[in-house]
Short mmCIF file of C-alpha atoms and ligand atoms in Angstrom, two decimals:
data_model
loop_
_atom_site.label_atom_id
_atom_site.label_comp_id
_atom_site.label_asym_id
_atom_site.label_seq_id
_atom_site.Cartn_x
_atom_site.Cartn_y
_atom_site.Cartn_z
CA UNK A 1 27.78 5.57 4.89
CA UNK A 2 26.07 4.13 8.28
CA UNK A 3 23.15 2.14 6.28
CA UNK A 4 20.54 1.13 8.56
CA UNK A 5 17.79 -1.18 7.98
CA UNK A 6 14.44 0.77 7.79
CA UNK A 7 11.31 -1.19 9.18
CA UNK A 8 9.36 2.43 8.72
CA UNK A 9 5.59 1.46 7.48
CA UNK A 10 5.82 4.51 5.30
CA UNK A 11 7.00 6.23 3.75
CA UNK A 12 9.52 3.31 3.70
CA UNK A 13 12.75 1.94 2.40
CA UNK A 14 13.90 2.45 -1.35
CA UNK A 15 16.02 0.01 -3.44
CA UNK A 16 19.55 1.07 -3.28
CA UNK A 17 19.93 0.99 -7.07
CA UNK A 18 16.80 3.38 -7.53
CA UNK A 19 18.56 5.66 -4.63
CA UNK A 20 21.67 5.55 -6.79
CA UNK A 21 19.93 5.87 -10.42
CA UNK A 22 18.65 9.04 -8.48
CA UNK A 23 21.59 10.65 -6.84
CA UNK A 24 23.30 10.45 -10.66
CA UNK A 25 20.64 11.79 -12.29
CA UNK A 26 19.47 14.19 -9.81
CA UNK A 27 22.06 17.26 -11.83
CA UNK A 28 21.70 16.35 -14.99
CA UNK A 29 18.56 14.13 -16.22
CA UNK A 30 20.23 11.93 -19.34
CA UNK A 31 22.45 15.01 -20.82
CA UNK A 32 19.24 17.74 -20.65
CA UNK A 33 21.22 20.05 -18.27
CA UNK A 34 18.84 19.93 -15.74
CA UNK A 35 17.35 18.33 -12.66
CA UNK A 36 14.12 16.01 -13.61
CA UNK A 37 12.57 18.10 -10.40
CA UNK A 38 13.44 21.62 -12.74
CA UNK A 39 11.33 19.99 -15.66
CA UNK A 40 8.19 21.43 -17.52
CA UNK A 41 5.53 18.59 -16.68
CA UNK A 42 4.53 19.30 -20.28
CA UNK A 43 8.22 18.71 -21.07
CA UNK A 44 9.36 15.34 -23.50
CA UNK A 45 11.54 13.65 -20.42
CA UNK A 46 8.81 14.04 -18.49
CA UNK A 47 5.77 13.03 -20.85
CA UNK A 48 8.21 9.94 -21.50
CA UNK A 49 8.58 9.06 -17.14
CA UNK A 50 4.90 9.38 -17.12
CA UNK A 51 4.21 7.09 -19.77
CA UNK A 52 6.93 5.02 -19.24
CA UNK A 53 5.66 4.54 -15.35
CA UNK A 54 1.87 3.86 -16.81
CA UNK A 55 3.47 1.48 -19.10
CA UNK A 56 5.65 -0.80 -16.40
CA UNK A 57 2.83 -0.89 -14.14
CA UNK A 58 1.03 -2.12 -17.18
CA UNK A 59 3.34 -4.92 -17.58
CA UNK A 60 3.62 -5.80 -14.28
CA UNK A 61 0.24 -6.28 -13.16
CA UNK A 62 -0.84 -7.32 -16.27
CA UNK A 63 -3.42 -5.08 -16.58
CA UNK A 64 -6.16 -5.92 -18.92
CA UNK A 65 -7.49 -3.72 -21.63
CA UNK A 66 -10.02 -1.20 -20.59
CA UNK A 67 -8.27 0.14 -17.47
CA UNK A 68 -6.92 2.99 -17.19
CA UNK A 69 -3.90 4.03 -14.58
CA UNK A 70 -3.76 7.72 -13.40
CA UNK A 71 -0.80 9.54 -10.92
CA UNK A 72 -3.20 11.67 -8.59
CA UNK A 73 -2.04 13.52 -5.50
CA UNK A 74 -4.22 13.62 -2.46
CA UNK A 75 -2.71 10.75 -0.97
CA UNK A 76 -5.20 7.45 -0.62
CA UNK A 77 -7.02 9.40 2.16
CA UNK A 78 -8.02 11.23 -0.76
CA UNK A 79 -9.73 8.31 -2.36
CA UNK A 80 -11.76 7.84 0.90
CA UNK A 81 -14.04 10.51 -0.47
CA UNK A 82 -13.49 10.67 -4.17
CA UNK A 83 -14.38 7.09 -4.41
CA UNK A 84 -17.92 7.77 -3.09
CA UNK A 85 -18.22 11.43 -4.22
CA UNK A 86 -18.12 9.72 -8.22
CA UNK A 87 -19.66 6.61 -7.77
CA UNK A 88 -22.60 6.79 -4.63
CA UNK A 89 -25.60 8.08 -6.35
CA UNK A 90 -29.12 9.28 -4.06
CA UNK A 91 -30.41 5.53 -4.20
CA UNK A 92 -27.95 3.14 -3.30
CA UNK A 93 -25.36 1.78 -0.67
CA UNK A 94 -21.54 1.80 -0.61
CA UNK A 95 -20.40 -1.52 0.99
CA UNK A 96 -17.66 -1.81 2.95
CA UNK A 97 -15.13 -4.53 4.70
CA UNK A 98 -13.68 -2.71 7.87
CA UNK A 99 -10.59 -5.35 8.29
CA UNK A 100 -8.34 -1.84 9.90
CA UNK A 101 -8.51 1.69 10.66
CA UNK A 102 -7.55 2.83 7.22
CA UNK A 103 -10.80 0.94 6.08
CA UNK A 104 -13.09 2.29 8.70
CA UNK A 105 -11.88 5.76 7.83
CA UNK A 106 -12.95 4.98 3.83
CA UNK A 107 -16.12 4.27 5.19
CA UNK A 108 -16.52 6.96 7.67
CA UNK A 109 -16.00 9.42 4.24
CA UNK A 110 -18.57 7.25 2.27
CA UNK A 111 -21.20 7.71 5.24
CA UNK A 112 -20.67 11.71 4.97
CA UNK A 113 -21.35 11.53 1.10
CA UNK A 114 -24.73 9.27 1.19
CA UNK A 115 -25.81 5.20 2.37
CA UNK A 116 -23.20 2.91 4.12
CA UNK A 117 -23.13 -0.37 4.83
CA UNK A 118 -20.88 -2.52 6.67
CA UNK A 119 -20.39 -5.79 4.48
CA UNK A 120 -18.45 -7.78 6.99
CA UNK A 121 -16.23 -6.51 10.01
CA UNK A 122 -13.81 -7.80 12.40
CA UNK A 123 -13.67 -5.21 14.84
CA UNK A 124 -14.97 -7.23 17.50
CA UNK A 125 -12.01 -8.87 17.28
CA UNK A 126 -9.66 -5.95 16.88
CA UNK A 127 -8.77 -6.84 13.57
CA UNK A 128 -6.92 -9.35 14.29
CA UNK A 129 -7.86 -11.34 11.09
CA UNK A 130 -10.32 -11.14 8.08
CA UNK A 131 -13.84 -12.17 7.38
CA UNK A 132 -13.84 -15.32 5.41
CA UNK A 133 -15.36 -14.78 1.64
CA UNK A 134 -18.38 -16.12 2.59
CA UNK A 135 -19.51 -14.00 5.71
CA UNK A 136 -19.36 -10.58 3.20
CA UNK A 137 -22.71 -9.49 3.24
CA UNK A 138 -23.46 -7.49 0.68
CA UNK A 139 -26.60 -5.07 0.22
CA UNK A 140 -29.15 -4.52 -2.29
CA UNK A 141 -28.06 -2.06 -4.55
CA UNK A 142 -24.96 -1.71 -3.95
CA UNK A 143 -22.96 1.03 -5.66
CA UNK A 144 -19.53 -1.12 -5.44
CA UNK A 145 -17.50 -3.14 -2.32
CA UNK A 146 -14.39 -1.29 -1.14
CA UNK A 147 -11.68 -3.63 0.68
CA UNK A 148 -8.07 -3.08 1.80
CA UNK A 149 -6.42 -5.87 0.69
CA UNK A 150 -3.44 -5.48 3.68
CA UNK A 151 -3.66 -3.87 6.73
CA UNK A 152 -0.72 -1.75 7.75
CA UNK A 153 -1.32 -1.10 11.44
CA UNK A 154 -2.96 -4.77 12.14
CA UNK A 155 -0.94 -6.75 10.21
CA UNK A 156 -3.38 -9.13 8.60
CA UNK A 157 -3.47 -9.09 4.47
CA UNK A 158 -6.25 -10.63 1.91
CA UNK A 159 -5.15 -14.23 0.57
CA UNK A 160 -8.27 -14.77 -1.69
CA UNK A 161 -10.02 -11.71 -2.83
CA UNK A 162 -14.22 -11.99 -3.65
CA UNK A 163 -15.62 -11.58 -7.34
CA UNK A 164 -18.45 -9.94 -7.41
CA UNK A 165 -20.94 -9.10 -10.00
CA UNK A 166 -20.88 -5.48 -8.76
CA UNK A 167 -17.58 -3.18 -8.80
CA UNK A 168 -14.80 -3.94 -6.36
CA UNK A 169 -12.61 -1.30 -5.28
CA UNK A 170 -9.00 -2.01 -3.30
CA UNK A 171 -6.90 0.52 -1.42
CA UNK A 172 -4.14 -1.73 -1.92
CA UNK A 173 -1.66 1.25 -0.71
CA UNK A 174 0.32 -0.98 1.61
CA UNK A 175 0.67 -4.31 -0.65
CA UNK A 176 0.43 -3.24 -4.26
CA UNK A 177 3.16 -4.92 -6.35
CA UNK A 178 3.92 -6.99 -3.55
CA UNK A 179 2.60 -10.90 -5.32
CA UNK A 180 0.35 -11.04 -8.71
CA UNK A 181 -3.38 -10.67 -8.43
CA UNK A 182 -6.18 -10.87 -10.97
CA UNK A 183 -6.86 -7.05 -11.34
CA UNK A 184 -10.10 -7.83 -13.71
CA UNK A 185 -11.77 -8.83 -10.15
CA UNK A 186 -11.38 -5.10 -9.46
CA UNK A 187 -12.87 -1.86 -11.21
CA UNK A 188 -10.61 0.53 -9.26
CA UNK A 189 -7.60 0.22 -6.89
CA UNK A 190 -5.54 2.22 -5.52
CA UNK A 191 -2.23 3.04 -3.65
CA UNK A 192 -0.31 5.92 -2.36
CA UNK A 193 3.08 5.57 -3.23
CA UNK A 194 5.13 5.34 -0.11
CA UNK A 195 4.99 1.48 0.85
CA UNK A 196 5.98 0.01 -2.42
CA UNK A 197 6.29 1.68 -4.95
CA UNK A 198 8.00 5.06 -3.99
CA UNK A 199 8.09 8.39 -2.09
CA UNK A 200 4.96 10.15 -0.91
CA UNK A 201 3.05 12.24 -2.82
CA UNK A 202 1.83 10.22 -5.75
CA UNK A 203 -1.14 7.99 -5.31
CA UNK A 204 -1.76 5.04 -8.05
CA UNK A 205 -4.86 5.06 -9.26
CA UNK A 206 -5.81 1.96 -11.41
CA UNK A 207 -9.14 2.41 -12.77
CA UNK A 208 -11.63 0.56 -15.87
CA UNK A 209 -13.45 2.31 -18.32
CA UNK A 210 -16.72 1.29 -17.09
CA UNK A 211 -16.13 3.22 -14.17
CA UNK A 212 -14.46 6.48 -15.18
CA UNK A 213 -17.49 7.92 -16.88
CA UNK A 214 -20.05 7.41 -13.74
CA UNK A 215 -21.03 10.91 -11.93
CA UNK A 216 -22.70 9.99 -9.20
CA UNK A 217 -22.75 13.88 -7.82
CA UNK A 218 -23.60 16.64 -10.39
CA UNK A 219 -21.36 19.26 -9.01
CA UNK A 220 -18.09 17.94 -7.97
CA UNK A 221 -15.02 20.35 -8.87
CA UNK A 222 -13.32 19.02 -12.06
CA UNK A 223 -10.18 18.25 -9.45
CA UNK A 224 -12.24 15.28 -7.96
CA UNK A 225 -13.10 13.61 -10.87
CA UNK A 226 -11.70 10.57 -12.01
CA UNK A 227 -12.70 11.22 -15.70
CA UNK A 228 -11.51 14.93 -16.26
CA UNK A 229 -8.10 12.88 -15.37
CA UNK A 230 -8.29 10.07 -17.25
CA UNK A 231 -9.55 12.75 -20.20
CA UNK A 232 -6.21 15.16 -19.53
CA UNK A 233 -4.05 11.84 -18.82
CA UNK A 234 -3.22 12.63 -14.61
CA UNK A 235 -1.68 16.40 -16.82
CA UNK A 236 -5.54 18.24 -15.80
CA UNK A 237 -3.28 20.08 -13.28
CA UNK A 238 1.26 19.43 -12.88
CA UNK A 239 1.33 16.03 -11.43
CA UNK A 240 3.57 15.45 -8.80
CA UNK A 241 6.71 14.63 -11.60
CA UNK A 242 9.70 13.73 -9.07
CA UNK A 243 7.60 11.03 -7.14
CA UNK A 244 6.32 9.47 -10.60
CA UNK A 245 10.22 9.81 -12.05
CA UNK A 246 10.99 7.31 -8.49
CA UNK A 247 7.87 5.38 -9.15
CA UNK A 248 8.80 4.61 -12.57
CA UNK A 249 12.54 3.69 -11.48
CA UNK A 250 10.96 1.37 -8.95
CA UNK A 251 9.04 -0.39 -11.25
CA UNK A 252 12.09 -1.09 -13.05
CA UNK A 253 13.65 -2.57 -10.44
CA UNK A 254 10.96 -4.89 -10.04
CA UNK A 255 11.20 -5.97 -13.50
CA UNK A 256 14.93 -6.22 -13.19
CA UNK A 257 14.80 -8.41 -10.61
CA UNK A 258 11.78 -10.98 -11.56
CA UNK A 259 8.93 -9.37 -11.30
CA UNK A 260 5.83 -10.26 -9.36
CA UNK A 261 6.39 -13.71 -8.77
CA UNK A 262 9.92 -12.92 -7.39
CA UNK A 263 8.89 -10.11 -5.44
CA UNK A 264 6.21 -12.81 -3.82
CA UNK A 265 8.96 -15.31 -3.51
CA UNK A 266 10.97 -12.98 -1.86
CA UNK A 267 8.34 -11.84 0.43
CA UNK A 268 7.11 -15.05 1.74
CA UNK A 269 11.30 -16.27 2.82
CA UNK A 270 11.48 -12.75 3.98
CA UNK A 271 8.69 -12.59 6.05
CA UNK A 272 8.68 -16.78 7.55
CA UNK A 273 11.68 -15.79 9.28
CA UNK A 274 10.19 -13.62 11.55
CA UNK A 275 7.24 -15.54 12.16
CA UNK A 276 9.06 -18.19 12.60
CA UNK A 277 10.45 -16.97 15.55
CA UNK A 278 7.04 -15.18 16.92
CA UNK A 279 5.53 -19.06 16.42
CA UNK A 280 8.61 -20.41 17.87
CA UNK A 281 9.02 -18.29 21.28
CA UNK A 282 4.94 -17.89 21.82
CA UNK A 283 6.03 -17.60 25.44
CA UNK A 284 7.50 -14.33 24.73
CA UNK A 285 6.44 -12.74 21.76
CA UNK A 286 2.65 -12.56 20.62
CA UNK A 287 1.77 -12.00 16.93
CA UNK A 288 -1.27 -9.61 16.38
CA UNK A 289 -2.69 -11.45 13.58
CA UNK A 290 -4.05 -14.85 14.19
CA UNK A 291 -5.02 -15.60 10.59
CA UNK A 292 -4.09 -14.27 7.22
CA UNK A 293 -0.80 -13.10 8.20
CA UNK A 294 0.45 -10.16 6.07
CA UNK A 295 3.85 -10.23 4.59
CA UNK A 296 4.21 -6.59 4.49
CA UNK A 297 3.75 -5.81 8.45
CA UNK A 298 4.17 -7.96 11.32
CA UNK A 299 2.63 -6.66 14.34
CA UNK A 300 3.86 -8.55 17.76
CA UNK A 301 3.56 -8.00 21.69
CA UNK A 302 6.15 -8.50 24.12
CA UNK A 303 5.57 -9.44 27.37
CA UNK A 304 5.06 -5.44 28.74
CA UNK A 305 5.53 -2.45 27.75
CA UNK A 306 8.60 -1.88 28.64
CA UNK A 307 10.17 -4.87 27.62
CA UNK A 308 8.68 -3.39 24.55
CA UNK A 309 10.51 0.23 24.59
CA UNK A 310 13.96 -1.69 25.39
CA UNK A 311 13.30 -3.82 22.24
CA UNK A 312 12.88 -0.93 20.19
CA UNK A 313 16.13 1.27 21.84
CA UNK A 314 18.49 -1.72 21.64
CA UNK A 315 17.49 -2.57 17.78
CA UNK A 316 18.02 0.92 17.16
CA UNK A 317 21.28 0.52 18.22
CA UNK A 318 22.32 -2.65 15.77
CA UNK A 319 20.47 -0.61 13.11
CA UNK A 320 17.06 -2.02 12.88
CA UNK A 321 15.05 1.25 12.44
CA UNK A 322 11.42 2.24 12.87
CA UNK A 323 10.29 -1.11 14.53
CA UNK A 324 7.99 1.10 17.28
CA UNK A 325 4.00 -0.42 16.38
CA UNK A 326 1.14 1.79 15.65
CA UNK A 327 -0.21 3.10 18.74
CA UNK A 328 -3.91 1.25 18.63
CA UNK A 329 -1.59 -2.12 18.70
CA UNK A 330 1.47 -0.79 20.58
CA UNK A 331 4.48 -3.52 20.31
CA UNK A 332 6.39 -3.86 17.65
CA UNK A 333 5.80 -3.60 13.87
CA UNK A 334 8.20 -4.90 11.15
CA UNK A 335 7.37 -3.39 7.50
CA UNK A 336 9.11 -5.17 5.17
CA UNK A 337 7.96 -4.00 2.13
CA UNK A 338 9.41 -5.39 -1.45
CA UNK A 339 12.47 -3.02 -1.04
CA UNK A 340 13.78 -4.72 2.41
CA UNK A 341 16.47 -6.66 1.42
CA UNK A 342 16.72 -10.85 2.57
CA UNK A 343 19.36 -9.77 4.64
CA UNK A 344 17.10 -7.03 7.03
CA UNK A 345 14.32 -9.63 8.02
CA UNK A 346 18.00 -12.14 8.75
CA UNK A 347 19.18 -9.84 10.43
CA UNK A 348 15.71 -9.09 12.76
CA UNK A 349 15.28 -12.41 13.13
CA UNK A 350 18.55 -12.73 14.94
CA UNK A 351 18.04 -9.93 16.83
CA UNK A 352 14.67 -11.36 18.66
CA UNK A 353 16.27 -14.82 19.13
CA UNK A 354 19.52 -12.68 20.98
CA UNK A 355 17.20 -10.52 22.95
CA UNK A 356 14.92 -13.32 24.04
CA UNK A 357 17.81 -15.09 25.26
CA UNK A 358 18.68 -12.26 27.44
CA UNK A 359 15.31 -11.04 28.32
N1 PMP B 401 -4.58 3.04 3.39
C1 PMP B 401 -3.62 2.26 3.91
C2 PMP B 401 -3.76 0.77 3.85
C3 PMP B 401 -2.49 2.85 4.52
O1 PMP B 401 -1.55 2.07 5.06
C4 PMP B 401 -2.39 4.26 4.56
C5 PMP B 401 -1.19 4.98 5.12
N2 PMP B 401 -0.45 4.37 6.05
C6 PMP B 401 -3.43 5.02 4.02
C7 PMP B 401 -4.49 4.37 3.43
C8 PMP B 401 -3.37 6.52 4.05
O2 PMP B 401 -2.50 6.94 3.07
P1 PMP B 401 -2.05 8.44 2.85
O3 PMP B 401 -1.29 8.84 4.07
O4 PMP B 401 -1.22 8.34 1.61
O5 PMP B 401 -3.28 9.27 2.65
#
């Protein structure tokens, strides 16, 4: 098979093995005689997947007691509004940090359900970093703090993340399982699946007790509730049971291969190879970010546009896939998510040396 290497933001590229774990089980799930797609969600395999999945991510993020985990659908655009529509009551303020477009769009939902404030922003900036810990300003009565912790389009990620006295909430959807974290700092985060941990049409939802049982809005269908979830454990209505069956393969992957730490270790050598040559040719290429560089997506300009488009077109053609940026950046954008191998960002690397040789 022609592999490529997929620089897609999401969704985004698999681990081999889970691809291959898949393709063999995809007839016949363990000797059942059947696909784990054809499966009654109320069905043993698949109350064992779902479990097993709730477990690993358990394990892996060390998640404390008092948290639940829940597989919603919706994708995290979904969370935009369910976040405030349980937990903004009448008389106080959701706060957020608008770091990126995905974060302005949380709080654009929040503002439709009741009071928002903007806790710290660098938009004037064009997101090109984010706010230090000490510039979040947060209101009085503040229902919770919502931050993305990494920045897909804009390429900037969280290195120190604030504790608060008042609930934190993450849409970690494009670095989640990417380096450990403290997840007591947070009372809810969340992730749709396709970055790192799987296919679309799952969406993480990590989430402690203290939090599920708030109703901030009397009559919200039972659908958008996190606790009518939590109380039918993500079965209220058939989760989505082939993404969770990946999910859960993922997750073993991670653990298979070092876990966390690894995965950060991994992430870091992966990622300073590119930026080493972005800091090393600044004559030519022009990171986005100028602090608190993510190691998930690197955003860079080229000289002009179409410099730019060639760039694109002639990786293509050596097998670096989806390296086109976001439009609201334009250049180039390298995802390189825990499932790119060493080898991809090597390869990339080489690539921009070569074509700023000839360029
Ligand atoms: N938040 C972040 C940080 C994202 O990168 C994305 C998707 N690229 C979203 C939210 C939206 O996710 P979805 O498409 O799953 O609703």
């Amino acid at each position: 098979m022609n592999k490529v290497f997929n620089f897609y933001p999401g969704p985004a590229t698999l681990p081999q093995p889970v691809l291959e774990t898949a393709r063999t089980e995809l007839l016949n799930y363990r000797d059942s005689g059947m696909s784990v797609m054809e499966m009654s969600h109320r069905s043993k395999p698949i109350e064992n997947v779902i479990a097993s999945a709730e477990a690993n991510l358990k394990e892996l993020l060390k998640i404390p007691e008092g948290y639940r985990v829940l597989f919603l659908q919706g994708g995290a655009t979904s969370q935009f509004f369910m976040i405030p529509f349980n937990f903004l009551t009448k008389d106080q303020t959701a706060n957020y940090v608008l770091t990126g477009s995905f974060a302005e769009k949380a709080y654009k939902e929040a503002l439709k359900t009741g009071s928002a404030h903007t806790a710290a922003s660098t938009k004037e900036e064009k997101f090109r970093s984010i706010p230090k810990l000490e510039d979040i300003s947060v209101s009085d009565n503040a229902a919770y703090l919502h931050l993305t912790s990494n920045n897909t389009i804009y390429g900037t990620q969280w290195q120190q993340f604030p504790q608060l006295s008042i609930p934190v909430v993450a849409d970690m959807s494009s670095d989640i399982l990417s380096r450990p974290f403290d997840v007591s700092n947070f009372d809810l985060i969340y992730a749709g699946a396709q970055k790192n941990l799987g296919p679309a049409g799952v969406t993480v939802v990590i989430i402690s007790e203290k939090l599920i049982n708030i109703s901030a809005q009397a009559k919200l269908p039972d659908m958008l509730k996190y606790s009518v979830h939590a109380e039918k454990d993500s079965m209220f209505n058939t989760p989505p049971t082939f993404p969770v069956y990946i999910v859960n393969l993922v997750l073993e992957w991670i653990k298979e291969n070092g876990g966390l730490e690894k995965m950060a270790a991994r992430n870091q050598e992966k990622a300073d190879m590119v930026y080493q040559v972005i800091d090393q040719n600044p004559d030519f290429y022009q990171g986005h970010a100028i602090s608190d560089r993510s190691l998930m997506n690197i955003s860079f300009r080229l000289p002009n546009e179409d410099l730019e488009k060639e760039f694109v077109h002639s990786a293509e053609k050596v097998g670096l896939v989806g390296l086109k940026g976001h439009r609201s950046v334009g250049g180039i954008r390298a995802s390189i998510y825990n499932a790119m191998p060493v080898e991809g960002c090597a390869a990339l690397a080489a690539f921009m040396l070569a074509f700023r040789k000839t360029h």
